[in-house]
Backbone as ProteinMPNN parsed JSONL, in Angstrom:
{"seq_chain_A": "MARIVVFGAAGQIGRRITDEAIRRGHEVTAVEVDASRVKKLARKANAVEGDVTSRDTVQRLAQEADAVVVAVGGVDRPVHANAARTLVDVLPRLGEQAPLVVHVSSAGTLEDENGQRLVDTSDFPAAERKDALDQVDALDTYRGARGVRWAAIAPPPQNFGSGQRRGAYRTGVDHPVIDAQGQIGISTEDFAVAVIDEIEHPRNRNRRFTVGN", "coords_chain_A": {"N_chain_A": [[-3.684, -1.991, -6.588], [-2.21, 0.914, -5.305], [-1.436, 4.375, -5.868], [1.089, 5.938, -4.376], [2.429, 8.707, -2.735], [5.309, 9.506, -1.045], [6.503, 11.722, 1.149], [9.601, 12.676, 2.477], [10.903, 10.297, 2.138], [13.411, 9.106, 2.396], [14.101, 9.072, 5.005], [14.376, 7.644, 8.364], [11.87, 6.556, 9.105], [10.319, 7.073, 6.822], [11.661, 5.599, 4.846], [11.128, 2.97, 5.602], [8.369, 2.936, 5.245], [8.204, 3.392, 2.506], [9.509, 1.062, 1.558], [7.724, -0.91, 2.528], [5.398, -0.302, 1.129], [6.211, -0.784, -1.528], [6.804, -3.482, -1.31], [4.246, -4.523, -1.145], [3.314, -4.133, -3.655], [2.52, -1.612, -4.498], [2.531, 1.493, -6.337], [5.058, 3.727, -5.975], [5.976, 7.049, -5.371], [8.765, 8.496, -4.357], [9.803, 11.053, -2.343], [12.167, 13.594, -1.738], [13.839, 16.471, -0.414], [16.554, 16.888, -0.71], [18.72, 16.105, -3.264], [20.778, 14.203, -3.188], [19.933, 12.406, -1.273], [17.704, 11.331, -2.478], [18.797, 9.688, -4.434], [19.543, 7.433, -3.054], [17.381, 5.861, -2.592], [15.045, 3.071, -2.84], [15.248, 1.169, -5.827], [12.903, 0.495, -7.13], [11.193, 2.488, -6.563], [9.812, 5.579, -7.673], [11.836, 8.043, -7.677], [11.971, 11.398, -6.736], [12.758, 14.915, -6.562], [11.503, 17.211, -4.176], [9.391, 19.375, -2.176], [7.368, 19.22, 0.597], [6.195, 21.431, 1.664], [5.813, 23.106, -0.406], [3.491, 24.507, -2.506], [3.322, 24.188, -5.261], [4.76, 21.81, -5.694], [3.207, 19.945, -4.221], [0.751, 20.165, -5.549], [1.465, 19.217, -8.087], [2.303, 16.556, -7.623], [0.268, 15.367, -6.11], [-2.056, 15.267, -7.618], [-2.114, 13.009, -9.165], [-2.168, 10.964, -7.395], [-3.217, 8.401, -5.067], [-2.839, 8.365, -2.393], [-1.114, 10.35, 0.015], [1.746, 10.385, 1.897], [3.113, 11.842, 4.738], [6.142, 12.002, 5.999], [8.217, 13.486, 6.958], [11.252, 14.573, 8.506], [12.024, 16.279, 11.591], [13.092, 19.644, 11.495], [14.839, 22.826, 11.725], [12.933, 24.721, 11.034], [9.31, 25.095, 11.221], [8.29, 22.505, 9.946], [6.313, 20.48, 9.932], [3.779, 21.601, 10.601], [3.654, 23.493, 8.565], [3.634, 21.806, 6.353], [1.156, 20.532, 6.716], [-0.547, 22.766, 6.458], [-0.074, 23.45, 3.809], [-1.046, 21.174, 2.46], [-3.79, 21.12, 3.212], [-4.587, 23.379, 1.983], [-4.128, 22.967, -0.75], [-5.222, 20.413, -1.531], [-8.171, 20.34, -1.362], [-8.848, 21.622, -3.708], [-8.621, 19.748, -5.632], [-10.863, 18.302, -5.581], [-13.08, 15.474, -5.623], [-11.159, 13.727, -6.409], [-8.989, 14.068, -4.828], [-6.191, 12.921, -2.941], [-5.909, 10.632, -0.116], [-4.497, 11.706, 2.95], [-1.88, 10.6, 4.945], [-0.385, 11.294, 7.814], [2.627, 11.214, 9.508], [2.81, 11.532, 12.82], [3.528, 12.798, 16.13], [4.543, 11.303, 19.217], [4.199, 13.033, 21.246], [1.748, 14.253, 20.932], [-0.051, 12.561, 22.033], [-1.868, 11.445, 25.001], [-1.467, 11.279, 28.615], [-2.393, 9.168, 31.438], [-3.905, 10.932, 32.859], [-5.069, 12.588, 31.074], [-3.477, 14.589, 30.108], [-1.531, 16.138, 27.605], [1.324, 14.494, 26.32], [3.514, 16.016, 25.495], [3.32, 18.196, 27.118], [3.977, 17.368, 29.612], [6.178, 17.093, 32.472], [8.279, 15.292, 32.204], [8.719, 14.945, 29.533], [11.005, 14.693, 26.853], [13.186, 17.401, 26.563], [14.613, 18.067, 24.26], [13.009, 17.158, 22.254], [10.734, 18.605, 22.343], [10.148, 20.978, 20.826], [9.782, 20.016, 18.22], [7.624, 18.304, 18.679], [5.622, 20.103, 19.466], [5.31, 21.461, 17.102], [4.164, 19.405, 15.65], [1.772, 19.206, 17.033], [0.576, 21.589, 16.205], [0.301, 20.969, 13.511], [-1.554, 18.874, 13.643], [-3.769, 20.224, 14.687], [-4.27, 21.843, 12.493], [-5.11, 19.997, 10.522], [-7.415, 19.043, 11.805], [-9.046, 21.252, 11.724], [-9.621, 21.521, 9.082], [-11.444, 21.428, 5.964], [-12.862, 19.353, 3.447], [-10.759, 17.588, 3.122], [-9.365, 14.394, 3.28], [-7.917, 12.685, 5.878], [-5.493, 11.12, 8.039], [-3.71, 10.918, 11.044], [-0.9, 9.389, 12.325], [0.531, 8.439, 15.269], [3.647, 7.569, 16.674], [4.745, 5.337, 19.339], [5.737, 6.614, 22.617], [8.009, 5.462, 23.581], [10.629, 3.044, 22.981], [10.854, 2.891, 20.102], [12.018, 2.108, 17.103], [14.309, 0.735, 14.635], [13.721, -2.689, 13.88], [12.26, -5.92, 14.172], [10.061, -7.067, 11.604], [6.972, -7.918, 12.264], [4.443, -7.83, 11.336], [2.155, -7.373, 12.718], [0.122, -5.545, 15.018], [-1.333, -3.346, 17.499], [-3.963, -0.963, 17.927], [-4.567, 2.373, 19.183], [-6.187, 5.364, 20.413], [-6.111, 8.02, 21.88], [-4.238, 7.473, 23.832], [-1.024, 5.956, 24.578], [-0.332, 2.662, 23.347], [-0.345, -0.12, 25.401], [1.174, -3.167, 26.232], [0.497, -6.569, 27.454], [2.448, -6.95, 29.32], [2.923, -4.51, 30.276], [4.471, -2.919, 28.662], [5.564, -0.455, 26.26], [5.793, 0.223, 22.834], [7.034, -0.197, 19.425], [8.332, -1.534, 16.377], [9.948, 0.28, 13.714], [9.462, -0.957, 11.354], [7.026, -2.408, 11.724], [5.448, -0.243, 12.275], [5.41, 0.974, 9.792], [3.943, -0.961, 8.446], [1.442, -0.515, 9.59], [0.902, 2.046, 8.597], [0.639, 1.616, 5.8], [-1.438, -0.206, 5.865], [-3.488, 1.504, 6.711], [-3.798, 3.062, 4.46], [-4.631, 1.159, 2.59], [-6.915, 0.122, 3.795], [-8.763, 2.268, 5.081], [-9.386, 3.252, 8.368], [-9.384, 5.202, 10.197], [-10.433, 7.768, 9.682], [-9.958, 11.197, 9.446], [-8.825, 11.606, 12.022], [-6.422, 11.409, 14.736], [-4.416, 8.634, 15.521], [-2.792, 5.878, 17.213], [-0.229, 3.341, 17.422], [0.968, 0.128, 18.587], [2.82, -2.726, 19.791]], "CA_chain_A": [[-2.465, -1.182, -6.449], [-2.428, 2.336, -5.068], [-0.348, 5.287, -6.206], [1.404, 6.553, -3.087], [3.521, 9.678, -2.68], [5.896, 9.53, 0.298], [7.412, 12.833, 1.427], [10.532, 12.247, 3.514], [11.03, 8.861, 1.874], [14.739, 8.593, 2.706], [14.309, 9.095, 6.449], [14.284, 6.364, 9.069], [10.498, 6.055, 9.01], [9.885, 7.137, 5.436], [12.25, 4.503, 4.082], [10.373, 1.741, 5.914], [7.059, 3.054, 4.607], [8.447, 3.189, 1.078], [9.796, -0.358, 1.343], [6.509, -1.686, 2.784], [4.476, -0.059, 0.016], [6.733, -1.506, -2.687], [6.645, -4.902, -1.002], [2.855, -4.906, -1.392], [2.984, -3.934, -5.052], [2.014, -0.285, -4.8], [3.386, 2.391, -7.114], [5.524, 4.712, -4.999], [6.789, 8.205, -5.708], [9.531, 8.785, -3.15], [10.165, 12.468, -2.466], [13.101, 14.196, -0.795], [14.321, 17.804, -0.798], [17.972, 16.763, -1.055], [18.901, 15.188, -4.392], [21.68, 13.107, -2.826], [19.16, 11.415, -0.53], [16.822, 10.678, -3.439], [19.54, 8.668, -5.166], [19.757, 6.254, -2.209], [16.111, 5.179, -2.379], [14.843, 1.795, -3.528], [15.177, 1.332, -7.276], [11.541, 0.323, -7.602], [10.454, 3.72, -6.29], [10.029, 6.7, -8.571], [12.452, 9.027, -6.795], [11.957, 12.766, -7.254], [13.022, 15.992, -5.612], [10.319, 18.007, -3.916], [9.218, 19.901, -0.825], [5.966, 19.102, 0.98], [5.667, 22.761, 2.001], [5.662, 23.841, -1.657], [2.186, 24.272, -3.127], [3.531, 23.692, -6.624], [5.147, 20.406, -5.597], [2.06, 19.167, -3.774], [-0.213, 20.171, -6.644], [1.972, 18.383, -9.182], [2.399, 15.143, -7.264], [-0.959, 14.854, -5.496], [-3.173, 15.118, -8.547], [-2.087, 11.664, -9.743], [-1.955, 10.027, -6.294], [-4.328, 7.907, -4.251], [-2.503, 8.678, -1.001], [0.104, 11.11, 0.272], [2.291, 10.139, 3.232], [4.033, 12.88, 5.212], [7.051, 11.381, 6.966], [9.398, 14.341, 6.989], [11.881, 14.704, 9.804], [12.014, 17.613, 12.183], [14.206, 20.538, 11.184], [14.762, 24.063, 12.494], [11.692, 25.426, 10.745], [8.122, 24.296, 11.568], [7.962, 21.813, 8.702], [5.102, 19.664, 10.027], [2.617, 22.477, 10.501], [3.643, 24.077, 7.226], [3.206, 20.74, 5.442], [-0.289, 20.379, 6.883], [-1.206, 23.939, 5.891], [0.02, 23.347, 2.353], [-1.935, 20.111, 1.998], [-5.208, 21.476, 3.367], [-4.854, 24.458, 1.035], [-4.089, 22.486, -2.135], [-6.007, 19.211, -1.845], [-9.59, 20.558, -1.662], [-9.004, 22.088, -5.083], [-8.642, 18.576, -6.507], [-12.2, 17.729, -5.51], [-13.223, 14.088, -5.203], [-9.955, 12.989, -6.79], [-7.902, 14.37, -3.889], [-5.712, 11.732, -2.242], [-5.887, 10.522, 1.341], [-3.242, 12.089, 3.596], [-1.486, 9.912, 6.175], [0.677, 12.132, 8.37], [3.346, 10.633, 10.64], [2.728, 12.545, 13.863], [4.465, 12.691, 17.249], [4.025, 10.747, 20.465], [3.877, 14.153, 22.118], [0.343, 14.624, 20.785], [-0.852, 11.624, 22.812], [-2.18, 11.865, 26.365], [-1.188, 10.342, 29.698], [-3.585, 8.639, 32.089], [-4.674, 12.053, 33.417], [-5.589, 13.382, 29.979], [-2.548, 15.67, 29.751], [-0.694, 15.817, 26.456], [2.666, 14.082, 26.729], [4.455, 17.095, 25.259], [3.169, 19.168, 28.199], [4.382, 16.775, 30.888], [7.517, 17.511, 32.898], [9.315, 14.344, 31.828], [8.871, 14.832, 28.087], [12.368, 15.128, 26.51], [13.256, 18.797, 26.14], [15.141, 18.146, 22.904], [11.966, 16.772, 21.311], [9.522, 19.391, 22.587], [9.881, 21.901, 19.72], [9.246, 19.227, 17.112], [6.31, 17.801, 19.081], [4.673, 21.218, 19.419], [5.056, 21.667, 15.677], [3.216, 18.36, 15.271], [0.483, 19.609, 17.615], [0.021, 22.591, 15.292], [-0.107, 20.261, 12.29], [-2.78, 18.137, 13.954], [-4.84, 21.229, 14.772], [-4.559, 22.281, 11.124], [-5.939, 18.963, 9.896], [-8.711, 18.979, 12.477], [-9.85, 22.399, 11.337], [-9.738, 21.578, 7.626], [-12.619, 20.88, 5.296], [-12.585, 18.856, 2.11], [-9.52, 16.812, 3.117], [-9.39, 13.107, 3.989], [-6.606, 12.552, 6.512], [-5.283, 10.36, 9.275], [-2.391, 11.161, 11.626], [-0.507, 8.216, 13.1], [1.583, 8.787, 16.219], [4.423, 6.448, 17.207], [4.762, 5.287, 20.803], [6.739, 7.493, 23.204], [9.184, 4.688, 23.987], [10.961, 1.816, 22.252], [10.476, 3.036, 18.701], [13.224, 2.086, 16.284], [14.423, -0.386, 13.708], [13.613, -3.996, 14.531], [11.667, -7.01, 13.41], [8.744, -6.884, 11.005], [6.092, -9.016, 12.659], [3.213, -7.698, 10.57], [1.022, -7.303, 13.647], [0.165, -4.405, 15.93], [-2.632, -2.957, 18.051], [-4.177, 0.469, 17.771], [-5.188, 3.173, 20.225], [-6.578, 6.677, 19.91], [-5.489, 9.141, 22.591], [-3.222, 7.025, 24.789], [-0.098, 4.95, 24.056], [-0.736, 1.265, 23.459], [0.45, -0.844, 26.405], [0.937, -4.603, 26.094], [0.133, -7.293, 28.67], [3.561, -6.839, 30.271], [3.072, -3.104, 30.639], [5.483, -2.305, 27.819], [5.144, 0.409, 25.163], [6.77, 0.256, 21.757], [6.803, -0.874, 18.15], [9.438, -1.334, 15.446], [9.609, 1.136, 12.58], [8.944, -1.849, 10.313], [5.602, -2.641, 11.973], [4.798, 1.07, 12.136], [5.182, 1.121, 8.353], [2.829, -1.852, 8.123], [0.217, 0.177, 10.004], [0.677, 3.162, 7.67], [0.13, 1.1, 4.526], [-2.77, -0.755, 6.159], [-4.44, 2.617, 6.759], [-4.039, 3.46, 3.079], [-5.395, 0.105, 1.919], [-8.218, -0.042, 4.455], [-8.865, 3.399, 6.016], [-10.245, 3.044, 9.541], [-9.188, 6.318, 11.138], [-10.637, 8.978, 8.884], [-9.998, 12.506, 10.105], [-8.442, 11.584, 13.431], [-5.092, 10.925, 15.093], [-4.413, 7.371, 16.25], [-1.445, 5.407, 17.505], [-0.073, 1.886, 17.326], [1.974, -0.515, 19.431], [2.775, -4.185, 19.789]], "C_chain_A": [[-2.823, 0.284, -6.277], [-1.202, 3.127, -5.513], [-0.081, 6.143, -4.973], [2.598, 7.487, -3.224], [4.017, 9.725, -1.242], [6.869, 10.699, 0.391], [8.289, 12.453, 2.619], [10.876, 10.783, 3.372], [12.394, 8.275, 2.216], [15.041, 8.596, 4.202], [14.123, 7.724, 7.082], [12.897, 5.747, 8.944], [10.036, 6.017, 7.561], [10.432, 6.01, 4.587], [11.502, 3.199, 4.339], [8.995, 1.759, 5.253], [7.18, 2.817, 3.105], [8.661, 1.714, 0.769], [8.543, -1.217, 1.517], [5.517, -1.519, 1.635], [4.922, -0.81, -1.231], [6.562, -3.007, -2.505], [5.242, -5.387, -1.335], [2.399, -4.618, -2.823], [2.414, -2.584, -5.403], [3.024, 0.505, -5.636], [3.773, 3.563, -6.23], [6.34, 5.812, -5.659], [7.456, 8.652, -4.42], [10.148, 10.174, -3.274], [11.118, 12.895, -1.35], [13.523, 15.567, -1.311], [15.736, 17.728, -1.341], [18.155, 15.709, -2.138], [19.783, 13.993, -4.032], [20.955, 12.02, -2.045], [18.213, 10.654, -1.457], [17.527, 9.521, -4.122], [19.721, 7.374, -4.37], [18.486, 5.43, -2.003], [16.013, 3.9, -3.197], [14.648, 2.024, -5.025], [13.75, 1.249, -7.808], [10.665, 1.539, -7.306], [10.782, 4.759, -7.356], [10.538, 7.863, -7.732], [12.483, 10.402, -7.456], [12.337, 13.739, -6.146], [11.737, 16.79, -5.412], [10.209, 18.374, -2.453], [7.732, 19.882, -0.487], [5.361, 20.439, 1.401], [5.521, 23.644, 0.771], [4.318, 23.51, -2.295], [2.323, 23.727, -4.536], [3.879, 22.21, -6.625], [3.958, 19.535, -5.224], [1.017, 19.069, -4.882], [0.204, 19.188, -7.739], [1.924, 16.903, -8.84], [1.079, 14.551, -6.765], [-2.056, 14.567, -6.505], [-3.212, 13.746, -9.212], [-1.991, 10.59, -8.664], [-3.259, 9.585, -5.646], [-4.101, 8.241, -2.78], [-1.202, 9.455, -0.952], [0.521, 10.838, 1.71], [3.277, 11.244, 3.572], [4.881, 12.261, 6.322], [8.342, 12.172, 7.064], [9.948, 14.456, 8.402], [11.84, 16.129, 10.303], [13.263, 18.39, 11.799], [14.001, 21.829, 11.983], [13.471, 24.834, 12.236], [10.499, 24.534, 11.062], [7.576, 23.533, 10.361], [6.644, 21.051, 8.778], [3.839, 20.509, 9.87], [2.52, 23.105, 9.118], [3.221, 23.056, 6.175], [1.697, 20.574, 5.509], [-1.035, 21.545, 6.256], [-1.189, 23.891, 4.363], [-0.97, 22.318, 1.817], [-3.404, 20.504, 2.101], [-5.584, 22.663, 2.493], [-5.005, 23.918, -0.389], [-5.107, 21.383, -2.419], [-7.491, 19.463, -2.106], [-9.844, 21.021, -3.092], [-9.057, 20.923, -6.073], [-9.983, 17.856, -6.464], [-12.2, 16.288, -5.045], [-12.001, 13.24, -5.537], [-8.786, 13.238, -5.834], [-7.483, 13.125, -3.127], [-5.925, 11.797, -0.734], [-4.527, 10.978, 1.846], [-3.04, 11.224, 4.84], [-0.237, 10.62, 6.693], [1.311, 11.428, 9.569], [3.496, 11.715, 11.7], [3.784, 12.298, 14.944], [3.784, 12.07, 18.459], [3.628, 11.853, 21.43], [2.44, 14.607, 22.021], [-0.583, 13.691, 21.557], [-1.027, 12.127, 24.241], [-1.757, 10.812, 27.389], [-2.499, 9.917, 30.363], [-4.461, 9.734, 32.698], [-5.262, 12.967, 32.337], [-4.707, 14.546, 29.581], [-1.719, 15.239, 28.545], [0.727, 15.502, 26.925], [3.678, 15.209, 26.548], [4.413, 18.129, 26.376], [3.592, 18.633, 29.561], [5.835, 17.119, 31.208], [8.617, 16.564, 32.443], [9.439, 14.133, 30.317], [10.244, 15.383, 27.707], [12.399, 16.548, 25.948], [13.709, 18.94, 24.692], [14.081, 17.846, 21.85], [10.735, 17.674, 21.385], [9.177, 20.319, 21.41], [9.236, 21.164, 18.556], [7.843, 18.729, 17.435], [5.257, 18.902, 19.037], [4.337, 21.598, 17.978], [4.044, 20.638, 15.17], [1.827, 18.635, 15.854], [-0.202, 20.622, 16.697], [-0.459, 21.944, 13.997], [-1.428, 19.532, 12.507], [-3.97, 19.088, 14.051], [-5.248, 21.722, 13.382], [-5.444, 21.273, 10.406], [-7.346, 18.953, 10.501], [-9.621, 20.139, 12.081], [-10.118, 22.497, 9.849], [-11.064, 21.002, 7.141], [-12.218, 20.404, 3.902], [-11.289, 18.087, 1.992], [-9.74, 15.516, 3.893], [-7.996, 12.887, 4.567], [-6.656, 11.594, 7.682], [-3.877, 10.695, 9.747], [-2.056, 9.98, 12.523], [0.701, 8.555, 13.966], [2.33, 7.538, 16.669], [4.334, 6.427, 18.724], [5.862, 6.18, 21.37], [8.017, 6.781, 23.637], [9.396, 3.535, 23.017], [10.465, 1.846, 20.809], [11.738, 3.142, 17.862], [13.235, 0.861, 15.397], [14.403, -1.714, 14.459], [13.012, -5.031, 13.605], [10.317, -6.614, 12.828], [7.902, -8.101, 11.346], [4.782, -8.987, 11.887], [1.969, -7.644, 11.431], [1.216, -6.126, 14.589], [-1.236, -4.19, 16.483], [-2.754, -1.438, 17.956], [-4.804, 1.089, 19.019], [-5.537, 4.527, 19.633], [-5.806, 7.788, 20.628], [-4.32, 8.744, 23.49], [-2.292, 5.988, 24.163], [-0.625, 3.537, 24.285], [0.216, 0.54, 24.406], [0.14, -2.33, 26.287], [0.676, -5.256, 27.452], [1.223, -7.222, 29.741], [3.803, -5.399, 30.707], [4.093, -2.359, 29.809], [4.845, -1.483, 26.693], [6.205, 0.353, 24.079], [6.315, -0.463, 20.503], [8.035, -0.631, 17.28], [8.998, -0.388, 14.33], [9.045, 0.305, 11.439], [7.454, -2.106, 10.5], [4.807, -1.338, 11.939], [4.471, 1.316, 10.661], [4.042, 0.224, 7.884], [1.506, -1.167, 8.44], [-0.113, 1.331, 9.062], [0.066, 2.658, 6.366], [-1.225, 0.424, 4.727], [-3.823, 0.342, 6.148], [-4.765, 3.118, 5.353], [-4.921, 2.435, 2.372], [-6.806, -0.039, 2.477], [-8.388, 1.059, 5.506], [-9.86, 3.129, 7.148], [-10.187, 4.225, 10.511], [-9.347, 7.657, 10.421], [-10.764, 10.212, 9.785], [-9.782, 12.431, 11.614], [-6.996, 11.114, 13.582], [-5.247, 9.615, 15.847], [-2.977, 6.957, 16.491], [-1.422, 3.886, 17.449], [1.018, 1.409, 18.274], [1.83, -2.008, 19.328], [2.034, -4.723, 21.014]], "O_chain_A": [[-3.643, 0.824, -7.019], [-0.084, 2.614, -5.53], [-0.909, 6.963, -4.577], [3.641, 7.11, -3.757], [3.234, 9.958, -0.321], [7.938, 10.67, -0.219], [7.795, 11.972, 3.638], [11.116, 10.097, 4.366], [12.522, 7.055, 2.316], [16.117, 8.168, 4.62], [13.756, 6.762, 6.407], [12.768, 4.547, 8.703], [9.431, 5.038, 7.124], [9.74, 5.512, 3.699], [11.267, 2.417, 3.418], [8.514, 0.736, 4.766], [6.354, 2.124, 2.509], [8.069, 1.177, -0.167], [8.32, -2.148, 0.743], [4.874, -2.482, 1.219], [4.096, -1.411, -1.919], [6.214, -3.716, -3.449], [5.062, -6.528, -1.759], [1.236, -4.833, -3.163], [1.873, -2.412, -6.496], [4.219, 0.21, -5.632], [2.907, 4.313, -5.781], [7.277, 5.541, -6.41], [6.791, 9.131, -3.501], [10.919, 10.44, -4.196], [10.899, 12.594, -0.176], [13.557, 15.791, -2.521], [16.081, 18.409, -2.306], [17.786, 14.549, -1.949], [19.554, 12.888, -4.522], [21.312, 10.845, -2.137], [17.952, 9.47, -1.245], [16.916, 8.479, -4.363], [20.02, 6.331, -4.95], [18.514, 4.411, -1.314], [16.793, 3.674, -4.122], [13.964, 2.962, -5.434], [13.427, 1.865, -8.823], [9.521, 1.604, -7.754], [11.899, 4.804, -7.873], [9.743, 8.591, -7.138], [12.956, 10.555, -8.582], [12.249, 13.426, -4.959], [10.98, 17.015, -6.356], [10.849, 17.766, -1.595], [6.925, 20.465, -1.21], [4.139, 20.563, 1.484], [5.145, 24.81, 0.89], [4.044, 22.347, -2.592], [1.524, 22.892, -4.959], [3.37, 21.444, -7.442], [3.727, 18.498, -5.847], [0.462, 17.996, -5.12], [-0.617, 18.424, -8.247], [1.545, 16.084, -9.677], [0.807, 13.369, -6.976], [-2.903, 13.706, -6.267], [-4.241, 13.36, -9.767], [-1.756, 9.423, -8.979], [-4.264, 10.296, -5.675], [-5.054, 8.382, -2.014], [-0.305, 9.247, -1.768], [-0.265, 11.038, 2.636], [4.173, 11.547, 2.784], [4.404, 12.027, 7.432], [9.423, 11.607, 7.231], [9.194, 14.438, 9.375], [11.645, 17.068, 9.532], [14.364, 17.84, 11.782], [13.098, 21.913, 12.816], [12.973, 25.525, 13.125], [10.663, 23.318, 11.162], [6.524, 23.88, 9.823], [5.923, 20.981, 7.783], [2.944, 20.166, 9.098], [1.428, 23.235, 8.564], [2.53, 23.399, 5.215], [1.033, 20.484, 4.476], [-2.05, 21.342, 5.59], [-2.17, 24.248, 3.709], [-1.655, 22.571, 0.826], [-4.18, 20.249, 1.18], [-6.768, 22.929, 2.282], [-5.884, 24.345, -1.138], [-5.785, 21.42, -3.446], [-8.041, 18.84, -3.014], [-10.939, 20.83, -3.623], [-9.486, 21.091, -7.215], [-10.213, 16.912, -7.22], [-11.416, 15.913, -4.173], [-11.837, 12.146, -4.995], [-7.708, 12.673, -6.017], [-8.338, 12.347, -2.705], [-6.097, 12.872, -0.157], [-3.506, 10.668, 1.232], [-3.929, 11.13, 5.687], [0.83, 10.551, 6.083], [0.622, 11.085, 10.529], [4.219, 12.693, 11.505], [4.807, 11.663, 14.689], [2.595, 12.286, 18.695], [2.814, 11.637, 22.329], [1.945, 15.279, 22.927], [-1.766, 13.988, 21.722], [-0.41, 13.115, 24.641], [-1.693, 9.621, 27.086], [-3.582, 10.272, 29.898], [-5.625, 9.493, 33.017], [-5.874, 13.99, 32.644], [-5.127, 15.404, 28.804], [-1.26, 14.099, 28.479], [1.26, 16.165, 27.816], [4.6, 15.348, 27.352], [5.38, 18.868, 26.564], [3.568, 19.363, 30.553], [6.624, 17.402, 30.306], [9.768, 16.977, 32.306], [10.173, 13.252, 29.869], [10.621, 16.449, 28.194], [11.714, 16.851, 24.971], [13.246, 19.829, 23.978], [14.229, 18.229, 20.689], [9.805, 17.53, 20.592], [8.007, 20.423, 21.044], [8.259, 21.637, 17.977], [6.968, 18.73, 16.569], [4.126, 18.662, 18.616], [3.215, 22.005, 17.679], [3.174, 20.959, 14.36], [0.818, 18.323, 15.222], [-1.403, 20.53, 16.443], [-1.497, 22.321, 13.452], [-2.313, 19.57, 11.653], [-5.054, 18.785, 13.552], [-6.423, 21.984, 13.128], [-6.418, 21.65, 9.755], [-8.34, 18.863, 9.781], [-10.844, 20.003, 12.105], [-10.764, 23.44, 9.393], [-11.706, 20.202, 7.821], [-11.342, 20.987, 3.263], [-10.758, 17.938, 0.892], [-10.236, 15.533, 5.02], [-7.007, 12.9, 3.834], [-7.716, 11.303, 8.235], [-2.949, 10.751, 8.939], [-2.85, 9.613, 13.389], [1.762, 8.914, 13.455], [1.697, 6.54, 17.014], [3.892, 7.402, 19.331], [6.829, 6.476, 20.668], [8.993, 7.427, 24.017], [8.473, 3.105, 22.325], [9.753, 0.948, 20.359], [12.441, 4.151, 17.908], [12.303, 0.057, 15.401], [14.991, -1.845, 15.532], [13.238, -5.007, 12.395], [9.529, -5.919, 13.47], [8.095, -9.18, 10.788], [4.089, -10.0, 11.793], [0.858, -7.845, 10.942], [2.345, -5.759, 14.915], [-2.204, -4.775, 15.997], [-1.751, -0.726, 17.912], [-5.478, 0.415, 19.798], [-5.217, 4.804, 18.477], [-4.938, 8.424, 20.029], [-3.507, 9.589, 23.865], [-2.722, 5.218, 23.304], [-1.279, 3.258, 25.289], [1.433, 0.583, 24.23], [-1.028, -2.716, 26.245], [0.641, -4.575, 28.476], [0.949, -7.413, 30.926], [4.766, -5.106, 31.416], [4.54, -1.28, 30.199], [3.739, -1.776, 26.239], [7.397, 0.429, 24.376], [5.351, -1.228, 20.513], [8.71, 0.386, 17.44], [7.806, -0.274, 14.042], [8.243, 0.797, 10.646], [6.692, -2.031, 9.536], [3.621, -1.341, 11.608], [3.392, 1.805, 10.328], [3.262, 0.615, 7.015], [0.562, -1.23, 7.652], [-1.283, 1.569, 8.762], [-0.92, 3.216, 5.885], [-2.075, 0.481, 3.838], [-4.925, 0.142, 5.636], [-5.888, 3.549, 5.091], [-5.845, 2.798, 1.644], [-7.762, -0.286, 1.741], [-8.18, 0.813, 6.694], [-11.026, 2.819, 6.904], [-10.875, 4.228, 11.532], [-8.508, 8.55, 10.539], [-11.552, 10.254, 10.729], [-10.466, 13.105, 12.385], [-6.426, 10.504, 12.677], [-6.112, 9.494, 16.715], [-2.049, 7.616, 16.022], [-2.466, 3.234, 17.431], [1.874, 2.181, 18.705], [0.82, -2.505, 18.829], [1.902, -5.937, 21.172]]}, "name": "protein", "num_of_chains": 1, "seq": "MARIVVFGAAGQIGRRITDEAIRRGHEVTAVEVDASRVKKLARKANAVEGDVTSRDTVQRLAQEADAVVVAVGGVDRPVHANAARTLVDVLPRLGEQAPLVVHVSSAGTLEDENGQRLVDTSDFPAAERKDALDQVDALDTYRGARGVRWAAIAPPPQNFGSGQRRGAYRTGVDHPVIDAQGQIGISTEDFAVAVIDEIEHPRNRNRRFTVGN"}
């Protein structure tokens, strides 16, 4: 059993990750900024209020954790990059006891067949570009950090939403995963499976990867 802290635990992705972790018998601390959202979380989770961009919050929750999941949603401020900066500042101070960070990234950080980042392509959704660029900054922060164990997992750029939990997926590194029919996508349920798998059996230390069916 691992002790897992999930920031953004009441969101669409964070809730699935929380549920998957509880399903496997892990001890979950589910964190949200808004108290009203905390109250809606699974009863088996230890629901608390907290902000992943707060050094005090991260210090308090991370020192007893085996893994920290960052699944916060995009807001007007650059929350992803600020979360990464907070974690890479606080965690090295915990030494060898510092938890693994699994950061839910953006499909915009992936590359197309020409090696261009998806967020920089002309057909990337304009409404998602600000959030994706914030995730790019977060990824750069992790890549430049020392003394932090991390993995960033990017969802596919298409067909990503609630669906069936099949418990199976394939992984990629820089490019979206494409199936035999040329399709891209994964359910949030199977995405959560991949997140908890990475915590249980880390295979992508200090790099961004992606998953798909």
